[in-house]
XYZ file of C-alpha atoms in Angstrom:
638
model
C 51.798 158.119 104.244
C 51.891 161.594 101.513
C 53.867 162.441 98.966
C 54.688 165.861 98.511
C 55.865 165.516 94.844
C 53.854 166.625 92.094
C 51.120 164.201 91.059
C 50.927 163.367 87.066
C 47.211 162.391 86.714
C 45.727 159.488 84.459
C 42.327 158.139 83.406
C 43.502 154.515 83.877
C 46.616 152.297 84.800
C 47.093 148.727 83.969
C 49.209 147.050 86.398
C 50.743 143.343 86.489
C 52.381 141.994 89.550
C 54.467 138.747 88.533
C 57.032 136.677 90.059
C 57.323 133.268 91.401
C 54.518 131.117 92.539
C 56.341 131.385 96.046
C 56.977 135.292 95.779
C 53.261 136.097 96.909
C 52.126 138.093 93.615
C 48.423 137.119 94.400
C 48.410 138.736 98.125
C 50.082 141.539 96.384
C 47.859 142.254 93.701
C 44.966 141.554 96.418
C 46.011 144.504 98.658
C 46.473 146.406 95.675
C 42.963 146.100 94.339
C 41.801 146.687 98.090
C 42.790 149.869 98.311
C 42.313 150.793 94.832
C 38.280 149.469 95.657
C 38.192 151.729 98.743
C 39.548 155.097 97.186
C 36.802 154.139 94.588
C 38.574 153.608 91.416
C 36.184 151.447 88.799
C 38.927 148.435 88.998
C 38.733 144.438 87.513
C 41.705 141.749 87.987
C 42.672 138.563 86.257
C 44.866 136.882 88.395
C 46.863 133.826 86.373
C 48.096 130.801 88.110
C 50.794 127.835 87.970
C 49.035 124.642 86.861
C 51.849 122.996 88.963
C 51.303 123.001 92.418
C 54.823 123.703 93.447
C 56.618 123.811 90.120
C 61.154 124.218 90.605
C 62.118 127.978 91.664
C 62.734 130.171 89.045
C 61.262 128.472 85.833
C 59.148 129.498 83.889
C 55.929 127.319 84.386
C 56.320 128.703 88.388
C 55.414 132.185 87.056
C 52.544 133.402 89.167
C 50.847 137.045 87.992
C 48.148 138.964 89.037
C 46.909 141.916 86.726
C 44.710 144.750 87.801
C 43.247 147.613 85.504
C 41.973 150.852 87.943
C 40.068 153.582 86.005
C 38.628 156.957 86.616
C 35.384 155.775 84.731
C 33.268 152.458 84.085
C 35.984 149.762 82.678
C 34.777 146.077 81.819
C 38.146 144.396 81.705
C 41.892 144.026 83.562
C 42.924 145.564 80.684
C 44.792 144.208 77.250
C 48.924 144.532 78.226
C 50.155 146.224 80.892
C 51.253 149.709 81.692
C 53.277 148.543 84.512
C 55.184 145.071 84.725
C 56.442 144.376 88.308
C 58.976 141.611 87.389
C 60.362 139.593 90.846
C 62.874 137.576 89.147
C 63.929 136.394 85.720
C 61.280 134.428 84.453
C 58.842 137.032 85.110
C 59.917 139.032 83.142
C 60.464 136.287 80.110
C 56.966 134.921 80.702
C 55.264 138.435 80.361
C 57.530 140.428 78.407
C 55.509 139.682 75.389
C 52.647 141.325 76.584
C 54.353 144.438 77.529
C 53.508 147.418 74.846
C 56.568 149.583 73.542
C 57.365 152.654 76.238
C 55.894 150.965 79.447
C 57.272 150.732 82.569
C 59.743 147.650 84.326
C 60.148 147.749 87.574
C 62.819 144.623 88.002
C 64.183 143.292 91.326
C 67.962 143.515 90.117
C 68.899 140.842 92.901
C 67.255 138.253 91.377
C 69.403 138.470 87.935
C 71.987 135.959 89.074
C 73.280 133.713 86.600
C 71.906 130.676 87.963
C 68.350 132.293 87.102
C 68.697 134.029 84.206
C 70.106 130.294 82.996
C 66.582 128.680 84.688
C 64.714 131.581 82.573
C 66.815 130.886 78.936
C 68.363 133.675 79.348
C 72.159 133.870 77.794
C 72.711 137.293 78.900
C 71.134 139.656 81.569
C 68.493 141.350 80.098
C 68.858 144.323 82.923
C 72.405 145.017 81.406
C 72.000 144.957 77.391
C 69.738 146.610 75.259
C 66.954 144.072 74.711
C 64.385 146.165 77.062
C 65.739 149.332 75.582
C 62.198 150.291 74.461
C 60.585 149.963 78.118
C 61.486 152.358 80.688
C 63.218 150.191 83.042
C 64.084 150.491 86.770
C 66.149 148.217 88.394
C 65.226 148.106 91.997
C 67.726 145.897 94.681
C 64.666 145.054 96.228
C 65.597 141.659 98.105
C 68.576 143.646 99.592
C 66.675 146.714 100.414
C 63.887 144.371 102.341
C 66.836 142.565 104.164
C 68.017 146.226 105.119
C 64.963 147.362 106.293
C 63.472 144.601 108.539
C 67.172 143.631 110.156
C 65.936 144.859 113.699
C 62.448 142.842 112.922
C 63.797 139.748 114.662
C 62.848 137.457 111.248
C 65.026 134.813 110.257
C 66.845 135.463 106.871
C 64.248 133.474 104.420
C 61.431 135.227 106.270
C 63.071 138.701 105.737
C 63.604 137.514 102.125
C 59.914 136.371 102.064
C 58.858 140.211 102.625
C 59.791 141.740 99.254
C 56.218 141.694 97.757
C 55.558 143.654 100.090
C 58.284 145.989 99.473
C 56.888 146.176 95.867
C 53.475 146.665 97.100
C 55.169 149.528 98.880
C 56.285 151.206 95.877
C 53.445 150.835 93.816
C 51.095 152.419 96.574
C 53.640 155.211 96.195
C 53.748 155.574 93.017
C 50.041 155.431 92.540
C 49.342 157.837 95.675
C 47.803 154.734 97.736
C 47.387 154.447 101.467
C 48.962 151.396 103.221
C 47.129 151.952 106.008
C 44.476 149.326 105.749
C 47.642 146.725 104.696
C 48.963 147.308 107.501
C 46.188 146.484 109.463
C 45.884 143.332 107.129
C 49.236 142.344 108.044
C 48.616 142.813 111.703
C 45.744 140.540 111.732
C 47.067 138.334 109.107
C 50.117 137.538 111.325
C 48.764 138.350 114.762
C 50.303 134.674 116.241
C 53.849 136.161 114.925
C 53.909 139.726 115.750
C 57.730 139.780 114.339
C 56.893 138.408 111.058
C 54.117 140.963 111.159
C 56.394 143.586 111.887
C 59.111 142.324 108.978
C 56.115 142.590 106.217
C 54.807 146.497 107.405
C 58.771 147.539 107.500
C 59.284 145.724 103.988
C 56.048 148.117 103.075
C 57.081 151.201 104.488
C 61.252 150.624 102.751
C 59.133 150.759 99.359
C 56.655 153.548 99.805
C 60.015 155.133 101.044
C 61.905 154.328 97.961
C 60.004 155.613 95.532
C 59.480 159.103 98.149
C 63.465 159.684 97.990
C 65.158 158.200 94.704
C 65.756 159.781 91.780
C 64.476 157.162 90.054
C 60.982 157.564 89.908
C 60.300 161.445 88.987
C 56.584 161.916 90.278
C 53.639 159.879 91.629
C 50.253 159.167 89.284
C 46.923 159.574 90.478
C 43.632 157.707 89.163
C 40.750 159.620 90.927
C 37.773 157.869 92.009
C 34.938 156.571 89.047
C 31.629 157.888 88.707
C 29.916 154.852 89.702
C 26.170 154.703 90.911
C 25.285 155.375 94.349
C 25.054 152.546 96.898
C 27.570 150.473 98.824
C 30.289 148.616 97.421
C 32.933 145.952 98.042
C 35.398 144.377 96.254
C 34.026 140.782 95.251
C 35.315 137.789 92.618
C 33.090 135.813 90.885
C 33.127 132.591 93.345
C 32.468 134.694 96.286
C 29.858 136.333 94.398
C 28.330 132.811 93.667
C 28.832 131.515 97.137
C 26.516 134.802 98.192
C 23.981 134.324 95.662
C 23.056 130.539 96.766
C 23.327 132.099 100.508
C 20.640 134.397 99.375
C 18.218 132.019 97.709
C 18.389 129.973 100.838
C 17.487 133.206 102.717
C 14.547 134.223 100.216
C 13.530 130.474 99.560
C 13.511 129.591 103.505
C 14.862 126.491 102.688
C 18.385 124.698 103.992
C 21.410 124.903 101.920
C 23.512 122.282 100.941
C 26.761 121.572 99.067
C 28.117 118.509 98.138
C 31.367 118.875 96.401
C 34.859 118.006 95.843
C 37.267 119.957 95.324
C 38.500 120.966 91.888
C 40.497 123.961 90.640
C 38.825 126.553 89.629
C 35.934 126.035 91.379
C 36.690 125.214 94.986
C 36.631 128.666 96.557
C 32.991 128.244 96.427
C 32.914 125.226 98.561
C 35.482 127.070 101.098
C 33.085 130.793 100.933
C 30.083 128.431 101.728
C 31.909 126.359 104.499
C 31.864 129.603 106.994
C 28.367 130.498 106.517
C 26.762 127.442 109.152
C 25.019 130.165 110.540
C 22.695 130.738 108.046
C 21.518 127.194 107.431
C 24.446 125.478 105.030
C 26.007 121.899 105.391
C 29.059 121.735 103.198
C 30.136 118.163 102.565
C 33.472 117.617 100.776
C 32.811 114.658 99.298
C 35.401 111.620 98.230
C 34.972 112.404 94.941
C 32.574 114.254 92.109
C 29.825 111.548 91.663
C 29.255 110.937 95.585
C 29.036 115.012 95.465
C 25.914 115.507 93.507
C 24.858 112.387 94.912
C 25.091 113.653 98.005
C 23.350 117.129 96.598
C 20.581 115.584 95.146
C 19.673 113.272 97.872
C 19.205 116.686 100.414
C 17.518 118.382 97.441
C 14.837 114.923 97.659
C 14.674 116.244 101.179
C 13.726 119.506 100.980
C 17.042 121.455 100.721
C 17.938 123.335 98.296
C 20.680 120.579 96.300
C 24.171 122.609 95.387
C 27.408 120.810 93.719
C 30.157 122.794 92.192
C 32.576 121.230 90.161
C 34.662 122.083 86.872
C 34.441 120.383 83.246
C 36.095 117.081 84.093
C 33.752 116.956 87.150
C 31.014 117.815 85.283
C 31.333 114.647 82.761
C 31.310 112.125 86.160
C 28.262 114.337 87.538
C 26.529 113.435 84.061
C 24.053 110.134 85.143
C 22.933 111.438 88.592
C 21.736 114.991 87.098
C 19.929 112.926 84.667
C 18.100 110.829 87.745
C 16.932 114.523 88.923
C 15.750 115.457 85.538
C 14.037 112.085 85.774
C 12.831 112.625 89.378
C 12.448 116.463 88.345
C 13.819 117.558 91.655
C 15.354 121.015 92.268
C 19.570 121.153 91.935
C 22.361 123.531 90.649
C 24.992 122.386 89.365
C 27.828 125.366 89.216
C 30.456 124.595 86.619
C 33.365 126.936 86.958
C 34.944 125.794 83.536
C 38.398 125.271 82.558
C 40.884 123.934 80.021
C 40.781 120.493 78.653
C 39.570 118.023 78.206
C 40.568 115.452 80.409
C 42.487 117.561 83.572
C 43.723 120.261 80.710
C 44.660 123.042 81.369
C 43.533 122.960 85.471
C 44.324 126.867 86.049
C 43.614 127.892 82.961
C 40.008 129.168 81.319
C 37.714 127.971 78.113
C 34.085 128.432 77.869
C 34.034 125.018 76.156
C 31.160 122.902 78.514
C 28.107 124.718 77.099
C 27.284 121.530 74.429
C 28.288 119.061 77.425
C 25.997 121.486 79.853
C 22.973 121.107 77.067
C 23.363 117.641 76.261
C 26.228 115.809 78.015
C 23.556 113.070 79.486
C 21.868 110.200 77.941
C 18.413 110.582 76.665
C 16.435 113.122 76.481
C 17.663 115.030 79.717
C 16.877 118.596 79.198
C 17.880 121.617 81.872
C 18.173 125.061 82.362
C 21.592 126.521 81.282
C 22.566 129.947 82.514
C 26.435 132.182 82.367
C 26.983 134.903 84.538
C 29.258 137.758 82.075
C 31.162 139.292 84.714
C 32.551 138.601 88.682
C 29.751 141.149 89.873
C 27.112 139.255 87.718
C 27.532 136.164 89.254
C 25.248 136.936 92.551
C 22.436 137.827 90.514
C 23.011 134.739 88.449
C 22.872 132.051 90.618
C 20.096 133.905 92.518
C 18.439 133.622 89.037
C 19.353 129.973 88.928
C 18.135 128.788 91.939
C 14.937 130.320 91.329
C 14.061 128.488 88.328
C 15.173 125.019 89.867
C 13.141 125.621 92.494
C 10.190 127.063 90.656
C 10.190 124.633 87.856
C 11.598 121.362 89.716
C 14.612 121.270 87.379
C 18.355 120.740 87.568
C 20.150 123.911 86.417
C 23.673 124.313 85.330
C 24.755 127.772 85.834
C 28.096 127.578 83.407
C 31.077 130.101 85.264
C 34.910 129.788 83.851
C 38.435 130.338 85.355
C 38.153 133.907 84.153
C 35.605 135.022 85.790
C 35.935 132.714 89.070
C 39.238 134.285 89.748
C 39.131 138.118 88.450
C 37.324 140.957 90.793
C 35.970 144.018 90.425
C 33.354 146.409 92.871
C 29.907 145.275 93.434
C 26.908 146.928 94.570
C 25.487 145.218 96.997
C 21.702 144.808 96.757
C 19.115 144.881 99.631
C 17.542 141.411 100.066
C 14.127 142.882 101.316
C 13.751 144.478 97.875
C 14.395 141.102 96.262
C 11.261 138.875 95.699
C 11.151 135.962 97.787
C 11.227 132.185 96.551
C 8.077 130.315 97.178
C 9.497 126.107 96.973
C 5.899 125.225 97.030
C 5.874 122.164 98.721
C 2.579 120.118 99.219
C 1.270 119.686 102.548
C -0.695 117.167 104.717
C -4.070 118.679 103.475
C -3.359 117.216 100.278
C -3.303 114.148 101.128
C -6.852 112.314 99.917
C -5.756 114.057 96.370
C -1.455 114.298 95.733
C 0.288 112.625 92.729
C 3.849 113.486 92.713
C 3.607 113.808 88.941
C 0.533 115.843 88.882
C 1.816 118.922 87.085
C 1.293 123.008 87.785
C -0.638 123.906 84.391
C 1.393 127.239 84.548
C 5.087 125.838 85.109
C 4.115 121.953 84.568
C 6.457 121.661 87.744
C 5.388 118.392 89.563
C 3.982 118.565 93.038
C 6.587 117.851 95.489
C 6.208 116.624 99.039
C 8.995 116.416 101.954
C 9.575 112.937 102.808
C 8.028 112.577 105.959
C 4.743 114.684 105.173
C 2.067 112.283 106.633
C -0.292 111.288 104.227
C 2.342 111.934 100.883
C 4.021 108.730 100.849
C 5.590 108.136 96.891
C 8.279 106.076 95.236
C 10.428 107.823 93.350
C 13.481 106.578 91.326
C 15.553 106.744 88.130
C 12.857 104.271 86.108
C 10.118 105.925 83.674
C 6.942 107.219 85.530
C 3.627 107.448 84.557
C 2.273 111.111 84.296
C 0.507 111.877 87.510
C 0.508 108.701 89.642
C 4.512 108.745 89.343
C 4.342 104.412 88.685
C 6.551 102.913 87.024
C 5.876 102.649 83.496
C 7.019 101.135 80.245
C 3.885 101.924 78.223
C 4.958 103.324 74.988
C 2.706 106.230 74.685
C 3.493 107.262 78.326
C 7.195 107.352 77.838
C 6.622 109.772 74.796
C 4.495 111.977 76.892
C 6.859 112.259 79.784
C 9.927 113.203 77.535
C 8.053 115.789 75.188
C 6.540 117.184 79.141
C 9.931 117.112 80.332
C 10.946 119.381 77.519
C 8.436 121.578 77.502
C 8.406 122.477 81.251
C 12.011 123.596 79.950
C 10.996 125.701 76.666
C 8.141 127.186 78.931
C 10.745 128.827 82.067
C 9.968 132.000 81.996
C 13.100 134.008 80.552
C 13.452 138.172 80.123
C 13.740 139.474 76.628
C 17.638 140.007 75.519
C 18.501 143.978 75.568
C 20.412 144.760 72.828
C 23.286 147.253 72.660
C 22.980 149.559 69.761
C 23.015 153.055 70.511
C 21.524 153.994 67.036
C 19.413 151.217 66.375
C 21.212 150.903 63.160
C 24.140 148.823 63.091
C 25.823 147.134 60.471
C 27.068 144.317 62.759
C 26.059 142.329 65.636
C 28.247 140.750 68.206
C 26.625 137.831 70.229
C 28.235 136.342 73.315
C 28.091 134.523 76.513
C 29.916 134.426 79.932
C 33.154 136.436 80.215
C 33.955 137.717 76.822
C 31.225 140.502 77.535
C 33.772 142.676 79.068
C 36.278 142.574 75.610
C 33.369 142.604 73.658
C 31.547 145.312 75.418
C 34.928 147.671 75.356
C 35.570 146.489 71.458
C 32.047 147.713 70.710
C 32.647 151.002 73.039
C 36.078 151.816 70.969
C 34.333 150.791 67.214
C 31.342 153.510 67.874
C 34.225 156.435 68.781
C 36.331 155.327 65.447
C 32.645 155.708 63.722
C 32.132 151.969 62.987
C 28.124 150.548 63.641
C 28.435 147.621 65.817
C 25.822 146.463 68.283
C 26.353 143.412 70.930
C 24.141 141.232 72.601
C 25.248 139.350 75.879
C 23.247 135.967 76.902
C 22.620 134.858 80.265
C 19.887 132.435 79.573
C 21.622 129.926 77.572
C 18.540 127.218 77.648
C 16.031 128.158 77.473
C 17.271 131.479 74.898
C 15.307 134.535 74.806
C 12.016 134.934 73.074
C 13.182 137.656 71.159
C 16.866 136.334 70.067
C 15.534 134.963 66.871
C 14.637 138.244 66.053
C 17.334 139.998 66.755
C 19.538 138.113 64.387
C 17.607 138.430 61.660
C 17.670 142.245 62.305
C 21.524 142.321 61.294
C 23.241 141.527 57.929
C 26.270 140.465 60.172
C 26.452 138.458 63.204
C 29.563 137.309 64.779
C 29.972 134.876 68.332
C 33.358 134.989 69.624
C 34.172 132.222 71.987
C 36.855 130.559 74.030
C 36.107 127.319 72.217
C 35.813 126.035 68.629
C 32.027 127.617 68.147
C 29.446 125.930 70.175
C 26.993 129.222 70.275
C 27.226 129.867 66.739
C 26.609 126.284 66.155
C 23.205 126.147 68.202
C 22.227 129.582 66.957
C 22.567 128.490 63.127
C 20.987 125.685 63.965
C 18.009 127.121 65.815
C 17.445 130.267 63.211
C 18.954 129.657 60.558
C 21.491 132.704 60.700
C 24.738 132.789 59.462
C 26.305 133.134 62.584
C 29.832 133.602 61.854
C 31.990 131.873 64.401
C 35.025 133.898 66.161
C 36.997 131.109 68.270
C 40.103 131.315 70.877
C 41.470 128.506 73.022
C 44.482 129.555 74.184
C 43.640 129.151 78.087
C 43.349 132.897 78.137
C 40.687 135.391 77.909
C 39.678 137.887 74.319
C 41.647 140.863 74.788
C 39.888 143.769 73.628
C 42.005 144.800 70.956
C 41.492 140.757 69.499
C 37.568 142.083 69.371
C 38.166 144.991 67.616
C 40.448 143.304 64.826
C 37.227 141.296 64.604
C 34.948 143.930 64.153
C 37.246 145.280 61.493
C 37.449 141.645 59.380
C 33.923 141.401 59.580
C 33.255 144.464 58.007
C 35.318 144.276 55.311
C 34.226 140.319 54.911
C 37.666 138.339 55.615
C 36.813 136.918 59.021
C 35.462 133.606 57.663
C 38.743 133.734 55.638
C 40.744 134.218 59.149
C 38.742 131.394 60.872
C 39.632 128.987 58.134
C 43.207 130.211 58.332
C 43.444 128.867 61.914
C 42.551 125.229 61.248
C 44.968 125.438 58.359
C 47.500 126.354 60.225
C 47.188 123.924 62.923
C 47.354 121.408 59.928
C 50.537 122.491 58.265
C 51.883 122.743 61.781
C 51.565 119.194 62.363
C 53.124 118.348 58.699
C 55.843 121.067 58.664
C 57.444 120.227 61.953
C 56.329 115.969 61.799
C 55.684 115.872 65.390
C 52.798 118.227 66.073
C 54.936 120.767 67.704
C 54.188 124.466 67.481
């Protein structure tokens, strides 16, 4: 497929495909980014999903969307609002109309505008026909009776034909963004190669819309987004759970040792149990489990085996994982604990994300139960992160929580895939049967103060081992005052002492007048706020954290460096809170949970307030308002 129109070019495109949670706006926005990934566009998605599994037709709580942001140069985000709204029905366009800028394009599917679902959307007249979208450029596109037009020889019953106008969209859109289709089609082929007519119905509903946008007068030109400058190597299109899935894959590979996953499913968080299902081949037992504590049970009884433990799980899960993570910071037994976070508490907001499980990630157990904390910052970042994590429980005999959210789980962008034999291996260290006349499963590494470990079974290594206090080096039982002391101030320490890189700080100039500090997936708003501040001539640095527990060596440093420091968060200011607490800087809290991500411009209006000194000021006004909320309207309601 060509078009032989002129071609208007642009640097970047924000697109949103939404429509019912039946109307297939995720394989849509999929195929999109495919292509968009293999002509080489810099690209990242947030898809956005229907808490309700199958909520009524039509409404507005069934609005599925998928948003995808291709550039001709390095982007870190899916974009703010979209240039492009690809409204199925009704409610689409009322759920996302908000977040449509003044002069962007509509592309409606006029069908859908019956009464009955304009009433099911709130709307009292059709928004197609008056002039409420009169400052969008809006074309309304029969595309349910086109689709039924173009696949009538296809064989399909009626609903299937119906079924086919995403990809009739799709169609369109690879049109008007001078796309191939051919590798959909393929898709399609394979996708529906028991039912070679349905197959058939999907590539003519693809071809009508490419062929649509070729011969109406609607749509004057095609755009083009050329390929981004990006490093050399190979890429592919990855999101952040596939990226995790890969990066426990490759510590089994560099670590030699088994995988295994213990898990039960929990939204957003069980694509990684379903990645690391088809990988038997390279050593992994999945378990779904019957529920979240018989998962990490299940994960830290192979990990007292000699595997390498795994459970994934979300915030709720995360609270009922809390007492057997503290039996293998007792034992002091390698496990990772992935916590894709979400909305809550309680089951919250289940398809929604927060970054509000780093205190319950620190701290969350009882005692003294300290681990490693780490937060990937992007889809792409997540490989090298739960590499990263895996290494240190297996180095330093340590649960670690590696601390993902919905955000990031769900959105994709291109990833360079590294070469494992460059990668330094994992040595687990185990003792062996020549050890025998001398092991103590307590005795401690002077360099990591990791306790030996022995596989059960090693002749010679017999030990107990169990959730009651042991004595340093002998691993007895022990209720001796001074003992218990030593173990929990060791058990610390072996913590403070992991062996963490220095933070790199972003400041171009080495002279700004504000610092930005953040964790997991705000660094792509933050890092695009900061990028438009320094071209409007404003001196802002940022500093992203990985390594969450144990922080950087050099943080404290860094914050003293700066008369302002800011932490924007999806929650209500854990970071800030630990970093005032730890240094004694006035971190100045920047909070958001509204079950979405920071959209870059929110950063930048930051920036700006916390130059000019009235962010505390806005901070304070949000409580208030949540207060006079609840008194103006006597029920609580917004």
């Amino acid at each position: 497929m060509t078009a032989d129109a002129a071609t208007e070019k642009l640097e970047r495109v924000v697109i949103r495909f939404a429509g019912d949670s039946g109307d297939g706006m995720q394989l849509t926005g999929d195929r999109f980014t495919h292509e968009a990934a293999a002509f080489g566009n810099d690209l990242a998605t947030q898809p956005n999903f229907p808490a309700e599994i199958r909520a009524p037709q039509g409404t507005l709580p069934g609005v599925s969307s998928f948003q995808i942001q291709i550039a001709d140069y390095d982007i870190f985000t899916a974009g703010d609002r979209p240039d492009v709204l690809v409204a199925m029905n009704p409610a689409a366009l009322k759920a996302n109309i908000a977040d449509v800028p003044r002069g962007a394009t509509i592309i409606a599917n006029a069908d859908e505008f019956t009464r009955r679902n304009l009433a099911k959307a709130g709307y009292s007249a059709n928004p197609l026909e008056d002039d409420s979208l009169s400052a969008y450029v809006v074309h309304k596109v029969a595309m349910t009776t086109l689709t039924l037009g173009a696949v009538a020889d296809s064989g399909v019953s009626k609903k299937d034909a119906q079924r086919a106008k995403n990809m009739f969209a799709l169609g369109l859109l690879f049109w008007m963004y001078h796309r191939s289709a051919t590798a959909t089609e393929d898709f399609l082929q394979a996708k529906f190669a028991t039912n070679p007519p349905l197959a058939q119905a999907n590539i003519m509903a693809l071809r009508a819309g490419w062929n649509y946008g070729e011969t109406t007068e609607s749509f004057a030109a095609p755009y083009a987004v050329a390929p981004a400058s990006l490093p050399a190597g190979t890429y592919r299109q990855i999101t952040g759970n596939t990226a995790l899935a890969y990066g426990v894959l490759a510590a089994g590979q560099l670590s030699g040792l088994p995988i295994f996953l213990g898990s039960y499913p929990i939204t957003p968080a069980s694509d990684i149990l379903h990645e690391l299902s088809k990988h038997k081949r390279f050593g992994v037992v999945t378990v779904q489990a019957e529920d979240e504590i018989a998962g990490v049970g299940a994960a830290l009884g192979a990990s007292l085996g000699g595997a390498l433990g795994v459970t994934s799980t979300s915030g709720p899960g995360l609270v009922l994982k809390s007492e057997t993570i503290g039996l293998a910071v007792m034992t002091e037994v390698p496990l990772l604990i992935i916590d894709v976070q979400r909305g809550g508490p309680s089951t919250g907001l289940p398809t929604k994300t927060e970054q509000a499980d780093l205190l319950q990630a620190l701290y969350g157990r009882n005692g003294e139960s300290p681990v490693a904390v780490l937060a990937p910052r992007s889809p792409a970042d997540c490989f090298a992160t739960a590499l990263e994590a895996a290494r240190i429980a297996l180095t330093y005999r340590t649960p670690v929580v590696l601390l993902s959210d919905g955000s990031i789980a769900n959105g994709a962008e291109p990833w360079a895939i590294p070469d494992l034999a460059s990668v330094e291996r994992i040595d687990p260290h185990f003792s062996g049967a020549a050890e025998a006349d001398s092991y103590q499963p307590y005795a401690r590494d002077p360099d990591t103060l990791a306790r030996a470990f022995a596989v059960p079974g090693t002749p010679g290594l017999e030990h107990r081992i169990g959730g009651l206090e042991k004595a340093n080096g002998t691993g007895n039982i022990s209720y001796d005052p001074a003992n218990h002391d030593l173990m929990v101030r060791l058990r610390q320490a072996k913590i403070d002492g992991i062996a963490v890189p220095e933070v790199t700080v972003d400041d171009p100039d080495g002279d700004a007048d504000l610092l930005l500090v953040g964790w997991g997936s705000s660094y792509g708003p933050m890092a695009e706020a900061c990028r438009r501040a320094r071209v409007a001539g404003k001196k802002v640095a940022h500093v992203h954290l990985r390594h969450l527990n144990p922080l950087p060596p050099n943080l404290g440093d860094v914050l003293h460096a700066y008369p302002i420091v800011v932490a924007p968060e999806m929650n209500l200011g854990q970071l800030s809170m630990l970093l005032r607490a730890r240094f004694l800087v006035d971190v100045q809290p920047v909070t958001k949970v509204a079950g979405v991500s920071f959209a870059t411009s929110e950063i930048e209006d930051v920036i700006t307030a916390a130059l000019d000194g009235s962010l505390a000021k806005q901070e304070l006004g949000k409580a208030e308002f949540a207060r006079k909320s609840v008194i103006s309207s006597g029920e609580g309601s917004l």
